[in-house]
Coordinates of C-alpha atoms and ligand atoms in Angstrom, one line a residue:
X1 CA -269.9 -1.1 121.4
X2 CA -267.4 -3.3 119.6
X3 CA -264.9 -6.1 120.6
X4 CA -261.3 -4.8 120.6
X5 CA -258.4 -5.8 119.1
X6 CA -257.2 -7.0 122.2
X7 CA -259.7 -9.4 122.0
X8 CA -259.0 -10.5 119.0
X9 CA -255.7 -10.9 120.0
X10 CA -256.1 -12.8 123.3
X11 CA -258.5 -15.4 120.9
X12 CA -255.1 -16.4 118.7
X13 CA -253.1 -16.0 121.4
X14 CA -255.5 -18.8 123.1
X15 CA -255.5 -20.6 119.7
X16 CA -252.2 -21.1 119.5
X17 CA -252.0 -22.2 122.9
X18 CA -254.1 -25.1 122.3
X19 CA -251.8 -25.8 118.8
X20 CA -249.3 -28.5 118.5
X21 CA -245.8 -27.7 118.9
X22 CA -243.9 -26.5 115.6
X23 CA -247.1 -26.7 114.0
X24 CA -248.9 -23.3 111.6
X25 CA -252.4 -22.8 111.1
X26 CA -254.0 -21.1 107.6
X27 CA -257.9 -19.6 107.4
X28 CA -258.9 -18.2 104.6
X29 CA -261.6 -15.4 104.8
X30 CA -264.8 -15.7 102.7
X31 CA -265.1 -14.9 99.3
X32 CA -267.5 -12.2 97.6
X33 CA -270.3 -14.4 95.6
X34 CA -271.9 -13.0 92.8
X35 CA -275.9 -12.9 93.1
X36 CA -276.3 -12.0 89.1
X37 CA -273.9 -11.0 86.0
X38 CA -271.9 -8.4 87.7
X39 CA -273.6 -8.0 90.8
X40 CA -272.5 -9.8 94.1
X41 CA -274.2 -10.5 97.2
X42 CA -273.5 -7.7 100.2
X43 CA -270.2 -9.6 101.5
X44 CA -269.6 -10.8 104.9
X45 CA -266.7 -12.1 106.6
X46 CA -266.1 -15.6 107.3
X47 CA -266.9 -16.5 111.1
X48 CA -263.6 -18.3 112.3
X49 CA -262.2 -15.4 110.5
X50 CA -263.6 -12.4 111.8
X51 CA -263.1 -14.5 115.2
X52 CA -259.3 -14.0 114.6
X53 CA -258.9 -10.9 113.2
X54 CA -261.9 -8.4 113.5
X55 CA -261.2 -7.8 109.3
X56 CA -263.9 -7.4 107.0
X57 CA -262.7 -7.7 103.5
X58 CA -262.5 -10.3 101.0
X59 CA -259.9 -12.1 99.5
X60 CA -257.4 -12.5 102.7
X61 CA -255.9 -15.6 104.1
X62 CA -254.7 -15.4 107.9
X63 CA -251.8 -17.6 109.1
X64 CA -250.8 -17.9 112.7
X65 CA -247.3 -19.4 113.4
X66 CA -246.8 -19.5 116.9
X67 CA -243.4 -18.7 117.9
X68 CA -242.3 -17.8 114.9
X69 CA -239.3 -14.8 115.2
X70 CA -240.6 -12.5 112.9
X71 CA -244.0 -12.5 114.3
X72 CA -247.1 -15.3 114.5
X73 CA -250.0 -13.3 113.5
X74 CA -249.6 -13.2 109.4
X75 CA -252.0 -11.4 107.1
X76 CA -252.0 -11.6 103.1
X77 CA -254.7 -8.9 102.3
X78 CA -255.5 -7.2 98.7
X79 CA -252.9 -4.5 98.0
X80 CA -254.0 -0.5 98.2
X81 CA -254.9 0.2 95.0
X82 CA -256.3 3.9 94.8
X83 CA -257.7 3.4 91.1
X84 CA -260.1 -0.1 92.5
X85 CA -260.5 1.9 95.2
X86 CA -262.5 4.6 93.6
X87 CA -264.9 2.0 92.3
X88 CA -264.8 -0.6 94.8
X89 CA -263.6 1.1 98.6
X90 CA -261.9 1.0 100.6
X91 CA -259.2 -1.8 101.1
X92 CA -257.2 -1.8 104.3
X93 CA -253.6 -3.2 102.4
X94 CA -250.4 -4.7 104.4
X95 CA -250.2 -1.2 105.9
X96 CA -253.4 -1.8 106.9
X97 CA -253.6 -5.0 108.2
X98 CA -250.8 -4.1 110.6
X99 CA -251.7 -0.9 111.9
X100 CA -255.5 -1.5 112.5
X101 CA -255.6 -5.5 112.9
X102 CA -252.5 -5.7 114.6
X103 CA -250.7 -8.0 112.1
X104 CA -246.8 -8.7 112.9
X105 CA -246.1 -9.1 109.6
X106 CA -248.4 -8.4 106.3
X107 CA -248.1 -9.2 102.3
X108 CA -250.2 -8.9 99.3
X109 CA -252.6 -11.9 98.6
X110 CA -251.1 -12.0 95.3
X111 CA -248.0 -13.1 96.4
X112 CA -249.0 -15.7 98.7
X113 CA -248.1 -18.5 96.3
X114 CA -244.5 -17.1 97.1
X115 CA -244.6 -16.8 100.3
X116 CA -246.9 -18.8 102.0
X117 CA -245.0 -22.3 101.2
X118 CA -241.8 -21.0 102.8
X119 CA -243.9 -20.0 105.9
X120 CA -245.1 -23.7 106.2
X121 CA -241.4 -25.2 105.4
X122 CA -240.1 -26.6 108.5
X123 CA -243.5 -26.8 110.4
X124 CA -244.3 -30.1 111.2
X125 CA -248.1 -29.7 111.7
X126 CA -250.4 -27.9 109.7
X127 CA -253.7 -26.8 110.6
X128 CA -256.7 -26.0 108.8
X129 CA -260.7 -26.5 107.9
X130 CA -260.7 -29.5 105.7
X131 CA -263.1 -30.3 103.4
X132 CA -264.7 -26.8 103.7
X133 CA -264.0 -25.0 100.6
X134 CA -262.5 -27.8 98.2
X135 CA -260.4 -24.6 96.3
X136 CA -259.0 -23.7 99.1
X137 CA -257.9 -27.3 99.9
X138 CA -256.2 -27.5 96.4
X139 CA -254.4 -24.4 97.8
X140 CA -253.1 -26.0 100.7
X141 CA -252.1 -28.9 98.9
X142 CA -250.4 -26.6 96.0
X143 CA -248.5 -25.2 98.5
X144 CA -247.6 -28.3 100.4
X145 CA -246.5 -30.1 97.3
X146 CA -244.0 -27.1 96.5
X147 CA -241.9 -27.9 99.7
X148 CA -242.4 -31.7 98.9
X149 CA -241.0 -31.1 95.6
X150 CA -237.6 -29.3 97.4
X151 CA -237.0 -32.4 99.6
X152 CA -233.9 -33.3 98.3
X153 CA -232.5 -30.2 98.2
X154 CA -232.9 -30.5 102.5
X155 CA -236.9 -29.1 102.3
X156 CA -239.2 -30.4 105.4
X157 CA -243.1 -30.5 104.9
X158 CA -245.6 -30.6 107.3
X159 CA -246.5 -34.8 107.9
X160 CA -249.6 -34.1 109.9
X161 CA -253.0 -32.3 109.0
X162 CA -254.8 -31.6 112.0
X163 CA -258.6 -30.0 111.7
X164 CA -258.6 -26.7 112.7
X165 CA -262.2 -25.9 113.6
X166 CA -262.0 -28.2 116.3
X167 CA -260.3 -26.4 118.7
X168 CA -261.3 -23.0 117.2
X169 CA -264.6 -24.0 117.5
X170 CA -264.8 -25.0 120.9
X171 CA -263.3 -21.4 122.0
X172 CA -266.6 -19.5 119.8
X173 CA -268.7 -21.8 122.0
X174 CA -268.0 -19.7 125.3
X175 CA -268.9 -15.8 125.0
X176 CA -266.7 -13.6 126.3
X177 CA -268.3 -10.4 128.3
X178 CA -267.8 -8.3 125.0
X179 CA -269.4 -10.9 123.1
X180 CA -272.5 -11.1 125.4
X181 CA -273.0 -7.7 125.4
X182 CA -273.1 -7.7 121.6
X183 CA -275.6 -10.4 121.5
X184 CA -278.0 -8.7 123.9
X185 CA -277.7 -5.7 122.0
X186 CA -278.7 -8.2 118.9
X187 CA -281.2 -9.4 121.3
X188 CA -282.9 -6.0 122.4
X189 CA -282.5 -4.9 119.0
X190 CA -284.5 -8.1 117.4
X191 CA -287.4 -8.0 120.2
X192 CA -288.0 -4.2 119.5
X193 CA -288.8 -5.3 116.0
X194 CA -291.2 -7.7 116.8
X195 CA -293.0 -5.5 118.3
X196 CA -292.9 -3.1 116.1
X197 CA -294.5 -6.2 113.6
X198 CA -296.9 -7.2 116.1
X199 CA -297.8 -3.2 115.9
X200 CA -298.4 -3.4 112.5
X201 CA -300.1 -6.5 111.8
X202 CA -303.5 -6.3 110.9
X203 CA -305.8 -8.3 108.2
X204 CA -305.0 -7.7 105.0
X205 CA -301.4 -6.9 105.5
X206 CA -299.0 -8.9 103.5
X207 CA -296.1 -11.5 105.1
X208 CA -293.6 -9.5 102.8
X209 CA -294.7 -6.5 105.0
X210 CA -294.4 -7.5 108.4
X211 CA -290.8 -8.7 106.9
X212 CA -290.1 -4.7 106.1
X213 CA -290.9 -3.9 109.4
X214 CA -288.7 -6.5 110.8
X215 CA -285.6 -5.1 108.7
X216 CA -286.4 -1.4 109.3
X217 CA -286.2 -1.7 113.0
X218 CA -283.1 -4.3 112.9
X219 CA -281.4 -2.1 110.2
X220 CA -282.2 1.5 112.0
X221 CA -280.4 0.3 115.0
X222 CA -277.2 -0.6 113.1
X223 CA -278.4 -4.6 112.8
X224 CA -278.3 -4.0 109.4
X225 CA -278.0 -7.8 108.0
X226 CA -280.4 -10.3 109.6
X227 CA -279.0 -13.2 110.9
X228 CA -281.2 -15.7 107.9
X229 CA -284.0 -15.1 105.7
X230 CA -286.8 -14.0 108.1
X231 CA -289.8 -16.4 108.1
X232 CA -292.9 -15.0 107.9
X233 CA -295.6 -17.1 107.8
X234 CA -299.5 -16.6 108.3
X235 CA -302.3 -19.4 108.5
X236 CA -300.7 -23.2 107.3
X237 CA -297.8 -21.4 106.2
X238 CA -296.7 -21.3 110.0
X239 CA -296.4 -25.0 109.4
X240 CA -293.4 -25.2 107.0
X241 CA -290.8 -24.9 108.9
X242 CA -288.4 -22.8 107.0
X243 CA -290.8 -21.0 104.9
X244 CA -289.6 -18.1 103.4
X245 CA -291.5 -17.0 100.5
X246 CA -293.1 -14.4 102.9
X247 CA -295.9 -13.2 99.8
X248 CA -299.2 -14.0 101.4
X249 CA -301.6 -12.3 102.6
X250 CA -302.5 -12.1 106.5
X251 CA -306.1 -13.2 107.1
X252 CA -308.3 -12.6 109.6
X253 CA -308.6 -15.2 112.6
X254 CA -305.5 -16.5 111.3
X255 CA -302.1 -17.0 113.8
X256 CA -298.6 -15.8 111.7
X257 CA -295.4 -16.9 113.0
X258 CA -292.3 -14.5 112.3
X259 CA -289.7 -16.0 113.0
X260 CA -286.3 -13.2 112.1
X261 CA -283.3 -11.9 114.2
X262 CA -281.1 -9.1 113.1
X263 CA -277.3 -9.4 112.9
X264 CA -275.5 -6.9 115.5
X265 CA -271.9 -6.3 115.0
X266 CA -271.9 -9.6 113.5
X267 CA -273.7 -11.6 116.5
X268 CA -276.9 -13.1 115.4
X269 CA -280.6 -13.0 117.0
X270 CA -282.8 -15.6 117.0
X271 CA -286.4 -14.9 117.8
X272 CA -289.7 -16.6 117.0
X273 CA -293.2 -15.3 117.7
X274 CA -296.8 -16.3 116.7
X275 CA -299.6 -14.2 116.6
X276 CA -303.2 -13.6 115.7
X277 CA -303.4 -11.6 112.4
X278 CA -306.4 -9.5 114.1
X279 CA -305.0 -9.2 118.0
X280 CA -307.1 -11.9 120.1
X281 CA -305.9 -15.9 119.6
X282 CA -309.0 -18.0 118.8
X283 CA -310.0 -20.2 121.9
X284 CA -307.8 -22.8 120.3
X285 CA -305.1 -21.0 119.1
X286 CA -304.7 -20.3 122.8
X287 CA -305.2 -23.6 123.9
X288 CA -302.0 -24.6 121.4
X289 CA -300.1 -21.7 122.5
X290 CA -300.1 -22.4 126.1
X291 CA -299.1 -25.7 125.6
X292 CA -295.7 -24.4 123.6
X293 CA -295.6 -21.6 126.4
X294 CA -295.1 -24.1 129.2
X295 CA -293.0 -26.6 126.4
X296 CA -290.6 -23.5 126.6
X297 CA -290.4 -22.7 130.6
X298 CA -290.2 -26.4 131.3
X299 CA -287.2 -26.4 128.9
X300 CA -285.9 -23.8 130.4
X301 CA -286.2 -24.5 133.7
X302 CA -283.5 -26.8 133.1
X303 CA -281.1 -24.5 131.9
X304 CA -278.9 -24.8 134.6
X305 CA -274.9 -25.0 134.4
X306 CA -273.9 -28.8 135.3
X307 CA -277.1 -30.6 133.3
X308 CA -276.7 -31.5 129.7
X309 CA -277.6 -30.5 126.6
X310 CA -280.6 -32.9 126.1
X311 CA -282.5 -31.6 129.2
X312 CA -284.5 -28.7 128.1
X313 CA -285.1 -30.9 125.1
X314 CA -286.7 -33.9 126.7
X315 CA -288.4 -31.5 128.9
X316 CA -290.2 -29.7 126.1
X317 CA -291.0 -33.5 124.8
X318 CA -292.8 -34.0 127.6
X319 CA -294.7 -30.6 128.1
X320 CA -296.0 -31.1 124.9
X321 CA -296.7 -34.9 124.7
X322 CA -298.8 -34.0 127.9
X323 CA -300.2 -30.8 126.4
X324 CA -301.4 -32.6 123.4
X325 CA -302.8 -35.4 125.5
X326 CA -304.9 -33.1 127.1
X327 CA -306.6 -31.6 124.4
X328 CA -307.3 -35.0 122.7
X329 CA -304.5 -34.7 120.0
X330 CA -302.9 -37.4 120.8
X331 CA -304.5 -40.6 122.9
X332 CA -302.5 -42.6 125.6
X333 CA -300.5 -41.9 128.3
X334 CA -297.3 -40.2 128.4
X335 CA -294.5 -42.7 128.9
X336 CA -296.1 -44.7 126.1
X337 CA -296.6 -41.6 123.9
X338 CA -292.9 -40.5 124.2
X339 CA -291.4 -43.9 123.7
X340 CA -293.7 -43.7 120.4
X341 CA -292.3 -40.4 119.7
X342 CA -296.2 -39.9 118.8
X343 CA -294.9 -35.9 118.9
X344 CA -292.5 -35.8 116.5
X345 CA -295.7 -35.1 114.0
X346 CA -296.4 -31.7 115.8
X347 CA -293.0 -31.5 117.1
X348 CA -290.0 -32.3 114.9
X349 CA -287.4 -30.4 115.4
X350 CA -285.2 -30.1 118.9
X351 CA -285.3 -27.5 121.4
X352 CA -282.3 -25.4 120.4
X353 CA -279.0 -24.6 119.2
X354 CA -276.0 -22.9 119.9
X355 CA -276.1 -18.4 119.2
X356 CA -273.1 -16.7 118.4
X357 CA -271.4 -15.1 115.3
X358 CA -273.8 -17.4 113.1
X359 CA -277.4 -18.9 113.4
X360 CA -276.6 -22.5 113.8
X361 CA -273.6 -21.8 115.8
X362 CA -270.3 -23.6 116.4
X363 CA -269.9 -26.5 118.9
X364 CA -269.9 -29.4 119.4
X365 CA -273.5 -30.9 121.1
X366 CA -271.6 -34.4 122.2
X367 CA -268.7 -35.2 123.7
X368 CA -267.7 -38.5 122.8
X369 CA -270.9 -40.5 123.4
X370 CA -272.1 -38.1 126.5
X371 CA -274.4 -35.1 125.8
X372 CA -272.5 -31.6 126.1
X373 CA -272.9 -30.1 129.6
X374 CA -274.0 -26.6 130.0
X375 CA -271.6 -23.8 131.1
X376 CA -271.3 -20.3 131.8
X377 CA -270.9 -18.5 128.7
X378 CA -272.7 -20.5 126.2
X379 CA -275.5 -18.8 124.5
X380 CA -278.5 -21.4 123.3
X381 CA -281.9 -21.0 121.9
X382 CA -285.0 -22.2 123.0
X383 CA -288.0 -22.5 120.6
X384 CA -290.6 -25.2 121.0
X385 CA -293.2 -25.7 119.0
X386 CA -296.6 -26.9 117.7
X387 CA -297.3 -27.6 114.0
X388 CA -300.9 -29.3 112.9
X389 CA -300.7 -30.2 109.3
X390 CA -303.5 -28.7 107.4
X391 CA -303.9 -32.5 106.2
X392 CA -303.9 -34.3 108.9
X393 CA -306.8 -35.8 109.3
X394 CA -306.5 -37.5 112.7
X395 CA -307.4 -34.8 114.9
X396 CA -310.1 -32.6 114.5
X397 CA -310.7 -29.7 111.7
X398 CA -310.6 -26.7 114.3
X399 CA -306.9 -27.5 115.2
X400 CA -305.4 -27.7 111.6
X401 CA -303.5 -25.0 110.0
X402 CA -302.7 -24.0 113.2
X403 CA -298.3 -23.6 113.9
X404 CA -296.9 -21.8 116.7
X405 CA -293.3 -21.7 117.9
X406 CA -292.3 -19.6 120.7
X407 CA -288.4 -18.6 120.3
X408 CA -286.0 -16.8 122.9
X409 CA -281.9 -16.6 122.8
X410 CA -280.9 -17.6 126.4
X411 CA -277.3 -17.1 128.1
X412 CA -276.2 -20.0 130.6
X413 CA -275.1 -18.0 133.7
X414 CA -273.2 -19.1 136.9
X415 CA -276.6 -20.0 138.3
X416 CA -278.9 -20.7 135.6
X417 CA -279.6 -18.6 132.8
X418 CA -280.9 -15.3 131.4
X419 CA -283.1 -14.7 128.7
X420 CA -281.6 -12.0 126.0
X421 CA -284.8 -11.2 124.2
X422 CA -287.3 -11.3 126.8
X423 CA -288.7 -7.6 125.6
X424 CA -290.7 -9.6 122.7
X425 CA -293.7 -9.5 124.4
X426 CA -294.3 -13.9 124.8
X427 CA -297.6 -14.4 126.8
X428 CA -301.3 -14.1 125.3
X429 CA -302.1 -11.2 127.7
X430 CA -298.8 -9.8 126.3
X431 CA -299.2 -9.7 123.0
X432 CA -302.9 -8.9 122.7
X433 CA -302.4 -6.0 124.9
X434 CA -299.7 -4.3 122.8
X435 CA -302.1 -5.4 119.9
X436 CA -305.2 -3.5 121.3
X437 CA -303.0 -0.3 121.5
X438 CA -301.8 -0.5 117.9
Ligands
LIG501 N1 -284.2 -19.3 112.5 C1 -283.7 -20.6 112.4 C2 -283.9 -21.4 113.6 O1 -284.7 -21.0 114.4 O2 -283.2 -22.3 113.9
LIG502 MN1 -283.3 -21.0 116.1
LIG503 MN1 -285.4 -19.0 114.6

């Protein structure tokens, strides 16, 4: 299961469709980054990149020149070089890029200062993310200020810079079929490791722990990155939001949230769960965990191509506002609770995001002043959640300390939506059922 280089082909194909007339577009891949002295981080690709061009390695620069005669798909790539090689692997090279990534034309990224500025000679509009990487953009200008200094000798530099990830980003947002059946193979392959954390939890078992069973599962089924740093969190620790520490240990009668997705053919998982440490929720553990249960059907239920982005969010609002009214956290009714946002101190963050290639996907969430509306294709998450500050000291002690977020990756279909992770077991009966059989 892979996309094909077809695919990545009809994606700059669409791209430059969408471009400006006599116009070029530059993308530079990512870079290694070094994690210590002489030791990097594990590298992977840039996003918009890999979108493009399917190629994994460092140090590249794609440029896509529609129309141009001697080909619009232009790769500079590091050179073959068998002694690095021997140390370092693999490199595709020119050859490479051409044969395998389909590349009409190829050179060494070493001699792109050479080459690149007479590409962009005579193109009116140049494309590319501004403001990302401010090297690159020092690039780009090196190379634009090379043609400027030629004018009189007839030279033409580009006079427009247009933002690249605008339109490139708008394509990510709708999943082809290859895509989708990527990210529910990131999906099944995610949920399977939740349970096999759920399996394994037990009082007295570190957060670190239930993290190593998260990356075993993900990693055995070829999901070998995750997606972010797993969150792991037992007891109060549930209530930070991005807690990542993961060293405590689990106690008994306490909840622990993991919140982890593994990274499948470089399509991300999403998925939260919360637990009891010793298999049966406390009377009001439950009573919380309904509440964000319902929070996350009602948002949901409003998943539906045609209604906008904000739906599922103000629908969770108001399952919880309600859910919390009725257990005495919060006092008033609900229209006067909402317009209070009285929640936003057990519930501050929003429903979702978009899923795709990274976490926090690409997209844009408004268009022009109107919320985004949903559409086939798109791929969202949906996690509310409940988080009771270990200090607050307006509601009663036997709720505090206690956070729960439920978290699934949802595709919006032609009729409403499917659920990508839905093997995590999700309800109380659920979860303490696979618990009782660990
Ligand atoms: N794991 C990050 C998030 O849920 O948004
Ligand atoms: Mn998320
Ligand atoms: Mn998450």
């Amino acid at each position: 299961m892979t996309i094909g280089k077809q695919e990545f082909s009809r994606r700059r194909k669409a791209l430059m469709e969408m471009m400006e007339p006599n116009s070029i577009a530059i993308l530079p891949s990512g870079r290694e980054r070094t994690r210590s002295r002489d030791t990097d981080y594990f590298f992977r690709q840039d996003s918009d990149f890999y979108y493009l061009t399917g190629f994994t390695e460092p140090d590249a620069v794609l440029v896509l020149i529609p129309e141009r005669e001697h080909g619009e798909f232009v790769l500079f790539c590091r050179d073959r070089d068998p002694e690095k090689e021997i140390w370092d692997g693999y490199r595709a090279g020119p050859e490479g890029a051409i044969v395998k990534y389909g590349a009409d034309d190829a050179f060494p990224i070493d001699d792109i200062d050479e080459i690149l500025s007479g590409l962009i000679e005579g193109r009116q509009r140049l494309y590319y993310a501004m403001g990302r990487d401010a090297d690159f953009d020092k690039h780009v200008m090196d190379w634009v200020n090379r043609i400027r200094a030629k004018v009189r000798s007839g030279a033409t530099p580009p006079g427009e810079f247009l933002d690249l990830d605008h339109i490139l980003h708008d394509m990510r947002l709708y999943k082809s079929a290859a895509e989708i059946r990527l990210m529910e193979e990131a999906g099944r392959i995610s949920a399977e490791a939740h349970i096999r954390a759920m399996r394994a939890c037990k009082p007295g078992v570190y957060e670190y722990q239930l993290e190593a069973e998260i990356r075993h599962e993900c990693a055995m089924q070829g999901a070998r990155e995750q997606a972010y740093n797993p969150i792991v969190g037992g007891g109060k620790n549930a209530c930070i939001l991005h807690y990542v520490e993961n060293t405590d240990k689990l106690k008994n009668g306490d909840l622990v949230l993991i919140d982890a997705g593994g990274e499948y053919q470089g399509y991300a998982a999403d998925i939260t769960r919360t637990f009891p440490v010793n298999g049966v929720f406390s009377k009001e553990q439950a009573d919380i965990y309904r509440v964000v249960l319902r929070a996350q059907a009602a948002a949901m239920e409003k998943i539906v191509p045609g209604n906008h982005w904000n739906e599922p969010h103000d629908a969770s609002v108001a399952a919880i506002t309600q859910g919390l009214i009725d257990l005495g956290l919060l006092q008033g009714d609900l229209g006067d609770n909402i317009e209070r946002e009285t929640f936003k101190t057990f519930y501050m963050h929003r429903i979702g995001h978009w899923l795709g290639l990274d976490v926090h996907d690409v997209g844009d969430y408004k268009v022009g002043d109107e919320w985004r509306v949903l559409e086939p294709g798109m791929v969202m998450t949906v996690e509310p959640g409940i988080y009771i500050s270990p200090d607050n000291e307006h509601v009663a002690k036997k709720w505090r300390g206690i956070g729960i977020r439920i978290e699934d990756d949802v595709l919006i279909t032609k009729d409403g939506y499917r659920v990508l992770t839905d093997n995590a077991p999700r309800t109380i009966e659920e979860i303490e059922a696979l618990m009782a059989q660990a």
